[in-house]
Amino acid sequence: MSTNGAADGPTAVDADASRPEVDIRTLTLTQFFVGGCVLFVAAVIVGDGMIASGTGGNEYDGVLSLIGIVISGVLVAVPSMVLAMVIGLPIRLIPALRSRWLANGAITVAGAVIGFIALIGITAALAVSAGEGGASAATALWGLLAIAWGVFALSVAHFVWPAQWRRGRRTAVAAQQPLHASIEGEQTSH
């Protein structure tokens, strides 16, 4: 404790004050274009998996299939990103929601990872069910594929790297910790 009764070391207010303020317009534009590229790559991966497996009557027939994969990737990624941004407008425009969103970036990381893993798994399951001729199983899988894509698209469109994982924040907090607190901690542990 210091002489004025305040605790030594960093507080939550200090940690928030050390974080640089990000302009929401810059963040939105960056997320739109970078997220759109990520969605495009994911759409190409899923489309390639479907064509390679022959899902839905598609069959690889050379260069035209590759061109089709790229065009379909754009046709899926752009509307998905626009829709995800529109759905996420309240998160960006309401200050209370925006501060919670920026403070809890681990949720977007988890959503992106889980969504992508689900996309790959469901695409593989569609490839297996196509050979079996199970129409009802394939219909359910297409619905699950749409849900997984939605989770992935929303998470990518609103991706925020968690503050706890930023290297600069850890260094800044460690540098603000007083020396005598770390010495006392070592003495009590022995």
XYZ file of N, CA and C in Angstrom:
570
model
N 0.844 -1.176 0.000
C 0.000 0.000 0.000
C 0.884 1.232 0.000
N 0.459 2.226 -0.750
C 1.201 3.474 -0.778
C 0.707 4.372 0.346
N 1.293 5.540 0.468
C 0.936 6.452 1.559
C -0.484 6.992 1.426
N -1.037 7.048 0.231
C -2.398 7.575 0.086
C -3.453 6.478 0.178
N -3.061 5.231 0.477
C -4.013 4.149 0.654
C -4.301 3.378 -0.624
N -3.751 3.809 -1.742
C -3.974 3.096 -3.008
C -3.028 1.918 -3.087
N -3.450 0.898 -3.747
C -2.613 -0.295 -3.890
C -1.469 -0.031 -4.857
N -0.304 -0.597 -4.527
C 0.825 -0.506 -5.443
C 0.582 -1.463 -6.592
N 1.136 -1.162 -7.749
C 1.004 -2.060 -8.889
C -0.148 -1.644 -9.787
N -0.293 -2.327 -10.883
C -1.295 -1.960 -11.878
C -2.710 -2.320 -11.428
N -3.627 -1.516 -11.848
C -5.041 -1.777 -11.596
C -5.723 -1.973 -12.932
N -7.007 -2.310 -12.896
C -7.757 -2.506 -14.140
C -7.825 -1.208 -14.932
N -7.896 -0.079 -14.229
C -7.951 1.212 -14.910
C -6.632 1.483 -15.631
N -5.498 1.141 -14.962
C -4.188 1.339 -15.589
C -4.047 0.481 -16.840
N -4.513 -0.754 -16.767
C -4.392 -1.663 -17.912
C -5.223 -1.157 -19.082
N -6.431 -0.635 -18.800
C -7.261 -0.096 -19.871
C -6.670 1.193 -20.435
N -6.043 1.990 -19.577
C -5.466 3.243 -20.031
C -4.237 3.001 -20.902
N -3.523 1.882 -20.669
C -2.333 1.605 -21.459
C -2.667 1.051 -22.837
N -3.908 0.593 -23.024
C -4.309 0.050 -24.321
C -4.595 1.211 -25.269
N -3.987 1.204 -26.451
C -4.250 2.294 -27.386
C -5.695 2.237 -27.886
N -6.285 3.385 -28.040
C -7.663 3.471 -28.530
C -7.670 3.213 -30.031
N -8.553 2.328 -30.464
C -8.646 1.962 -31.869
C -9.860 2.652 -32.459
N -9.657 3.304 -33.592
C -10.766 3.931 -34.290
C -11.673 2.836 -34.840
N -12.951 2.914 -34.541
C -13.882 1.851 -34.916
C -14.026 1.750 -36.433
N -13.890 2.864 -37.157
C -13.979 2.803 -38.624
C -12.794 2.053 -39.220
N -11.606 2.322 -38.695
C -10.414 1.624 -39.167
C -10.511 0.141 -38.861
N -10.958 -0.186 -37.649
C -11.118 -1.579 -37.261
C -12.142 -2.278 -38.147
N -13.253 -1.616 -38.441
C -14.304 -2.212 -39.267
C -13.809 -2.463 -40.689
N -13.147 -1.485 -41.286
C -12.630 -1.675 -42.646
C -11.571 -2.773 -42.709
N -10.695 -2.790 -41.721
C -9.665 -3.825 -41.680
C -10.302 -5.200 -41.539
N -11.263 -5.309 -40.626
C -11.922 -6.594 -40.436
C -12.711 -7.003 -41.674
N -13.286 -6.050 -42.378
C -14.053 -6.387 -43.568
C -13.159 -7.001 -44.646
N -12.033 -6.351 -44.930
C -11.181 -6.837 -46.014
C -10.354 -8.063 -45.605
N -9.764 -8.036 -44.423
C -8.990 -9.197 -43.980
C -9.921 -10.380 -43.728
N -11.042 -10.118 -43.077
C -12.022 -11.181 -42.841
C -12.587 -11.732 -44.129
N -12.813 -10.859 -45.121
C -13.291 -11.323 -46.414
C -12.290 -12.242 -47.083
N -11.009 -11.933 -46.956
C -9.970 -12.808 -47.520
C -9.952 -14.155 -46.799
N -10.109 -14.141 -45.483
C -10.140 -15.392 -44.716
C -11.356 -16.227 -45.117
N -12.506 -15.575 -45.258
C -13.713 -16.293 -45.681
C -13.551 -16.853 -47.093
N -12.903 -16.089 -47.964
C -12.658 -16.569 -49.325
C -11.814 -17.838 -49.300
N -10.728 -17.827 -48.530
C -9.857 -19.006 -48.445
C -10.632 -20.196 -47.882
N -11.430 -19.959 -46.842
C -12.217 -21.049 -46.262
C -13.238 -21.578 -47.268
N -13.874 -20.686 -48.033
C -14.843 -21.125 -49.037
C -14.161 -21.945 -50.129
N -12.957 -21.553 -50.510
C -12.219 -22.313 -51.515
C -11.841 -23.696 -50.963
N -11.432 -23.752 -49.702
C -11.076 -25.044 -49.092
C -12.300 -25.955 -49.043
N -13.433 -25.424 -48.596
C -14.655 -26.232 -48.518
C -15.120 -26.620 -49.921
N -15.084 -25.684 -50.864
C -15.492 -25.986 -52.239
C -14.602 -27.019 -52.887
N -13.305 -26.922 -52.621
C -12.364 -27.909 -53.163
C -12.640 -29.287 -52.579
N -12.934 -29.330 -51.293
C -13.254 -30.608 -50.661
C -14.519 -31.227 -51.230
N -15.491 -30.377 -51.532
C -16.742 -30.900 -52.094
C -16.555 -31.394 -53.526
N -15.801 -30.663 -54.309
C -15.588 -31.083 -55.695
C -14.711 -32.330 -55.743
N -13.699 -32.379 -54.904
C -12.818 -33.548 -54.898
C -13.570 -34.811 -54.493
N -14.578 -34.647 -53.625
C -15.321 -35.832 -53.177
C -16.519 -36.144 -54.054
N -16.873 -35.244 -54.962
C -18.027 -35.480 -55.820
C -19.345 -35.192 -55.141
N -19.347 -34.402 -54.071
C -20.562 -34.076 -53.337
C -21.509 -33.264 -54.211
N -22.753 -33.603 -54.210
C -23.767 -32.840 -54.944
C -23.681 -33.021 -56.445
N -23.071 -34.087 -56.914
C -22.979 -34.327 -58.343
C -21.841 -33.576 -59.009
N -21.047 -32.844 -58.214
C -19.910 -32.127 -58.781
C -18.770 -33.091 -59.017
N -18.021 -32.805 -60.027
C -16.908 -33.673 -60.358
C -15.785 -32.797 -60.896
N -14.559 -33.098 -60.514
C -13.413 -32.327 -60.992
C -13.206 -32.615 -62.473
N -13.180 -31.547 -63.281
C -12.994 -31.742 -64.723
C -11.894 -30.853 -65.287
N -10.955 -30.451 -64.466
C -9.821 -29.685 -64.963
C -9.859 -28.231 -64.534
N -9.371 -27.391 -65.428
C -9.208 -25.973 -65.128
C -10.546 -25.284 -64.862
N -11.583 -25.689 -65.540
C -12.891 -25.066 -65.323
C -13.373 -25.258 -63.886
N -13.078 -26.379 -63.285
C -13.448 -26.600 -61.887
C -12.678 -25.654 -60.975
N -11.406 -25.451 -61.274
C -10.602 -24.528 -60.464
C -11.127 -23.097 -60.576
N -11.500 -22.698 -61.770
C -12.074 -21.360 -61.954
C -13.405 -21.264 -61.219
N -14.193 -22.322 -61.286
C -15.472 -22.349 -60.585
C -15.309 -22.267 -59.080
N -14.281 -22.924 -58.551
C -14.026 -22.864 -57.108
C -13.703 -21.429 -56.695
N -12.879 -20.745 -57.470
C -12.501 -19.366 -57.142
C -13.710 -18.438 -57.234
N -14.488 -18.571 -58.301
C -15.669 -17.713 -58.457
C -16.686 -17.996 -57.360
N -16.909 -19.274 -57.053
C -17.866 -19.589 -55.990
C -17.344 -19.126 -54.631
N -16.030 -19.140 -54.431
C -15.462 -18.610 -53.189
C -15.775 -17.143 -53.008
N -15.666 -16.376 -54.086
C -16.005 -14.946 -54.027
C -17.504 -14.770 -53.809
N -18.310 -15.564 -54.524
C -19.770 -15.444 -54.417
C -20.299 -15.860 -53.044
N -19.537 -16.646 -52.314
C -19.943 -17.027 -50.964
C -19.357 -16.066 -49.932
N -18.089 -15.675 -50.088
C -17.405 -14.874 -49.074
C -17.939 -13.452 -48.977
N -18.175 -12.801 -50.101
C -18.600 -11.390 -50.060
C -19.970 -11.227 -49.400
N -21.011 -11.948 -49.837
C -22.292 -11.784 -49.139
C -22.242 -12.226 -47.676
N -21.444 -13.243 -47.374
C -21.324 -13.690 -45.981
C -20.713 -12.604 -45.117
N -19.689 -11.932 -45.627
C -19.042 -10.873 -44.854
C -19.975 -9.679 -44.686
N -20.680 -9.309 -45.750
C -21.616 -8.182 -45.651
C -22.716 -8.504 -44.639
N -23.287 -9.701 -44.715
C -24.346 -10.092 -43.785
C -23.830 -10.139 -42.348
N -22.636 -10.667 -42.139
C -22.059 -10.726 -40.795
C -21.811 -9.324 -40.251
N -21.373 -8.410 -41.097
C -21.163 -7.030 -40.650
C -22.488 -6.355 -40.291
N -23.519 -6.598 -41.083
C -24.829 -5.997 -40.797
C -25.396 -6.562 -39.500
N -25.277 -7.874 -39.311
C -25.766 -8.483 -38.075
C -24.990 -7.937 -36.875
N -23.714 -7.659 -37.052
C -22.877 -7.175 -35.961
C -22.897 -5.669 -35.747
N -23.737 -4.937 -36.476
C -23.789 -3.482 -36.288
C -24.079 -3.057 -34.842
N -24.998 -3.722 -34.138
C -25.207 -3.301 -32.740
C -23.943 -3.412 -31.893
N -23.121 -4.421 -32.166
C -21.873 -4.568 -31.407
C -20.959 -3.374 -31.662
N -20.954 -2.867 -32.857
C -20.061 -1.770 -33.216
C -20.612 -0.401 -32.840
N -21.930 -0.244 -32.831
C -22.528 1.078 -32.648
C -22.926 1.392 -31.214
N -23.215 0.392 -30.388
C -23.612 0.630 -29.004
C -22.363 0.551 -28.131
N -21.993 1.664 -27.480
C -20.725 1.707 -26.734
C -20.576 0.622 -25.669
N -21.629 0.299 -24.944
C -21.517 -0.730 -23.898
C -21.214 -2.095 -24.508
N -21.888 -2.427 -25.601
C -21.621 -3.701 -26.273
C -20.236 -3.708 -26.905
N -19.829 -2.566 -27.470
C -18.518 -2.483 -28.110
C -17.396 -2.704 -27.100
N -17.512 -2.114 -25.913
C -16.450 -2.291 -24.917
C -16.389 -3.734 -24.433
N -17.539 -4.396 -24.278
C -17.530 -5.810 -23.886
C -16.938 -6.676 -24.988
N -17.278 -6.358 -26.242
C -16.749 -7.110 -27.382
C -15.234 -6.980 -27.453
N -14.729 -5.762 -27.309
C -13.287 -5.542 -27.387
C -12.547 -6.167 -26.200
N -13.228 -6.270 -25.054
C -12.590 -6.833 -23.868
C -12.594 -8.362 -23.862
N -13.474 -8.985 -24.632
C -13.615 -10.444 -24.621
C -13.304 -11.043 -25.989
N -12.102 -10.847 -26.453
C -11.712 -11.336 -27.762
C -11.580 -12.838 -27.855
N -11.436 -13.512 -26.726
C -11.288 -14.969 -26.758
C -12.533 -15.636 -27.334
N -13.678 -14.998 -27.222
C -14.916 -15.565 -27.772
C -14.830 -15.623 -29.292
N -14.302 -14.580 -29.923
C -14.191 -14.594 -31.381
C -13.153 -15.604 -31.852
N -12.086 -15.763 -31.089
C -11.079 -16.764 -31.449
C -11.689 -18.158 -31.365
N -12.408 -18.425 -30.280
C -13.047 -19.734 -30.111
C -14.076 -19.981 -31.217
N -14.872 -18.975 -31.537
C -15.870 -19.129 -32.593
C -15.243 -19.418 -33.947
N -14.147 -18.727 -34.252
C -13.474 -18.949 -35.534
C -12.863 -20.350 -35.606
N -12.226 -20.781 -34.534
C -11.594 -22.105 -34.533
C -12.650 -23.205 -34.582
N -13.660 -23.100 -33.735
C -14.714 -24.116 -33.716
C -15.470 -24.136 -35.039
N -15.785 -22.960 -35.582
C -16.482 -22.894 -36.862
C -15.681 -23.519 -37.990
N -14.373 -23.250 -38.035
C -13.550 -23.807 -39.103
C -13.415 -25.321 -38.975
N -13.207 -25.806 -37.754
C -13.114 -27.249 -37.547
C -14.435 -27.918 -37.936
N -15.545 -27.294 -37.576
C -16.855 -27.849 -37.950
C -17.035 -27.857 -39.471
N -16.576 -26.786 -40.139
C -16.673 -26.751 -41.601
C -15.934 -27.914 -42.243
N -14.728 -28.152 -41.799
C -13.932 -29.240 -42.369
C -14.571 -30.593 -42.056
N -15.005 -30.780 -40.814
C -15.626 -32.042 -40.425
C -16.921 -32.314 -41.174
N -17.750 -31.292 -41.333
C -19.028 -31.476 -42.028
C -18.797 -31.704 -43.520
N -17.809 -31.028 -44.084
C -17.482 -31.255 -45.496
C -17.033 -32.704 -45.703
N -16.228 -33.224 -44.787
C -15.798 -34.624 -44.879
C -16.996 -35.556 -44.715
N -17.903 -35.234 -43.799
C -19.091 -36.070 -43.605
C -19.992 -36.037 -44.829
N -20.081 -34.880 -45.492
C -20.863 -34.801 -46.728
C -20.255 -35.682 -47.814
N -18.939 -35.734 -47.851
C -18.280 -36.576 -48.854
C -18.605 -38.051 -48.611
N -18.660 -38.452 -47.352
C -18.969 -39.842 -47.021
C -20.442 -40.142 -47.299
N -21.332 -39.213 -46.910
C -22.768 -39.462 -47.088
C -23.174 -39.433 -48.559
N -22.399 -38.753 -49.406
C -22.728 -38.715 -50.832
C -22.558 -40.091 -51.458
N -21.574 -40.835 -51.003
C -21.355 -42.169 -51.536
C -22.386 -43.165 -51.047
N -22.975 -42.901 -49.888
C -23.957 -43.814 -49.323
C -25.355 -43.574 -49.864
N -25.598 -42.420 -50.439
C -26.916 -42.116 -50.985
C -27.933 -41.756 -49.934
N -27.513 -41.365 -48.741
C -28.445 -40.979 -47.682
C -28.902 -39.546 -47.859
N -30.065 -39.352 -48.442
C -30.555 -38.007 -48.729
C -30.900 -37.252 -47.454
N -31.500 -37.924 -46.473
C -31.876 -37.230 -45.245
C -30.644 -36.841 -44.438
N -29.637 -37.707 -44.420
C -28.394 -37.367 -43.723
C -27.696 -36.206 -44.406
N -27.682 -36.197 -45.724
C -27.040 -35.109 -46.458
C -27.779 -33.790 -46.233
N -29.117 -33.834 -46.165
C -29.896 -32.617 -45.922
C -29.566 -32.036 -44.552
N -29.491 -32.892 -43.547
C -29.131 -32.430 -42.206
C -27.710 -31.865 -42.193
N -26.812 -32.493 -42.924
C -25.429 -32.015 -42.964
C -25.323 -30.667 -43.663
N -26.127 -30.436 -44.704
C -26.101 -29.132 -45.360
C -26.575 -28.041 -44.397
N -27.576 -28.355 -43.570
C -28.016 -27.397 -42.560
C -26.933 -27.113 -41.539
N -26.257 -28.174 -41.087
C -25.142 -27.991 -40.156
C -23.993 -27.215 -40.794
N -23.773 -27.450 -42.082
C -22.728 -26.706 -42.793
C -23.052 -25.211 -42.816
N -24.317 -24.882 -43.038
C -24.732 -23.471 -43.042
C -24.555 -22.846 -41.656
N -24.876 -23.576 -40.607
C -24.703 -23.060 -39.242
C -23.221 -22.871 -38.930
N -22.403 -23.858 -39.273
C -20.953 -23.746 -39.029
C -20.369 -22.569 -39.804
N -20.832 -22.379 -41.046
C -20.349 -21.245 -41.835
C -20.770 -19.925 -41.189
N -21.984 -19.868 -40.661
C -22.451 -18.650 -39.998
C -21.640 -18.311 -38.762
N -21.348 -19.309 -37.942
C -20.521 -19.089 -36.751
C -19.129 -18.623 -37.160
N -18.565 -19.286 -38.158
C -17.232 -18.924 -38.634
C -17.230 -17.501 -39.204
N -18.221 -17.173 -40.031
C -18.275 -15.847 -40.657
C -18.463 -14.746 -39.617
N -19.366 -14.945 -38.653
C -19.559 -13.930 -37.610
C -18.303 -13.747 -36.765
N -17.637 -14.841 -36.435
C -16.422 -14.747 -35.623
C -15.286 -14.065 -36.379
N -15.160 -14.377 -37.654
C -14.105 -13.742 -38.456
C -14.423 -12.270 -38.700
N -15.676 -11.953 -38.943
C -16.054 -10.565 -39.218
C -15.852 -9.661 -38.009
N -15.939 -10.227 -36.827
C -15.813 -9.420 -35.604
C -14.632 -9.861 -34.754
N -13.604 -10.393 -35.419
C -12.440 -10.944 -34.725
C -11.676 -9.848 -33.991
N -11.381 -10.115 -32.730
C -10.552 -9.229 -31.912
C -9.572 -10.116 -31.165
N -8.293 -9.803 -31.284
C -7.292 -10.583 -30.572
C -7.458 -10.291 -29.080
N -7.529 -11.327 -28.232
C -7.746 -11.113 -26.798
C -6.648 -10.264 -26.171
N -7.055 -9.342 -25.331
C -6.103 -8.439 -24.686
C -5.110 -9.211 -23.814
N -5.558 -10.312 -23.224
C -4.672 -11.092 -22.356
C -3.549 -11.754 -23.143
N -3.718 -11.929 -24.453
C -2.728 -12.626 -25.260
C -1.747 -11.673 -25.943
N -1.949 -10.390 -25.793
C -1.050 -9.432 -26.444
C 0.257 -9.361 -25.686
N 1.353 -9.464 -26.408
C 2.679 -9.461 -25.796
C 2.972 -8.119 -25.132
N 2.655 -7.020 -25.771
C 2.942 -5.701 -25.216
C 2.231 -5.454 -23.907
N 1.021 -5.989 -23.761
C 0.265 -5.775 -22.529
C 0.928 -6.511 -21.375
N 1.388 -7.743 -21.593
C 2.052 -8.486 -20.529
C 3.316 -7.776 -20.079
N 4.081 -7.295 -21.037
C 5.322 -6.599 -20.716
C 5.038 -5.318 -19.955
N 3.999 -4.574 -20.384
C 3.663 -3.321 -19.721
C 3.188 -3.579 -18.295
N 2.391 -4.600 -18.074
C 1.903 -4.910 -16.734
C 3.052 -5.382 -15.853
N 3.943 -6.198 -16.386
C 5.089 -6.671 -15.613
C 6.023 -5.523 -15.265
N 6.171 -4.569 -16.167
C 7.051 -3.427 -15.910
C 6.454 -2.498 -14.864
N 5.137 -2.454 -14.756
C 4.494 -1.572 -13.789
C 4.488 -2.175 -12.388
N 4.758 -3.477 -12.259
C 4.734 -4.129 -10.962
C 5.957 -3.684 -10.164
N 5.754 -3.251 -8.927
C 6.895 -2.782 -8.133
C 7.840 -3.935 -7.776
N 9.112 -3.586 -7.617
C 10.146 -4.579 -7.349
C 9.933 -5.253 -5.999
N 9.554 -4.476 -4.966
C 9.423 -5.069 -3.632
C 8.289 -6.085 -3.575
N 7.276 -5.962 -4.430
C 6.181 -6.953 -4.437
C 6.676 -8.300 -4.955
N 7.548 -8.287 -5.968
C 8.067 -9.543 -6.481
C 9.056 -10.164 -5.498
N 9.812 -9.353 -4.753
C 10.741 -9.886 -3.760
C 9.975 -10.512 -2.618
N 8.892 -9.835 -2.166
C 8.081 -10.387 -1.079
C 7.450 -11.708 -1.520
N 7.035 -11.799 -2.768
C 6.432 -13.021 -3.288
C 7.425 -14.164 -3.281
N 8.689 -13.877 -3.587
C 9.715 -14.926 -3.584
C 10.029 -15.381 -2.159
N 10.022 -14.435 -1.193
C 10.326 -14.779 0.179
C 9.235 -15.654 0.788
N 7.989 -15.400 0.438
C 6.891 -16.193 1.009
C 6.832 -17.573 0.380
N 7.354 -17.729 -0.837
C 7.300 -19.039 -1.477
C 8.378 -19.979 -0.972
N 9.438 -19.461 -0.341
C 10.531 -20.331 0.152
C 10.219 -20.889 1.485
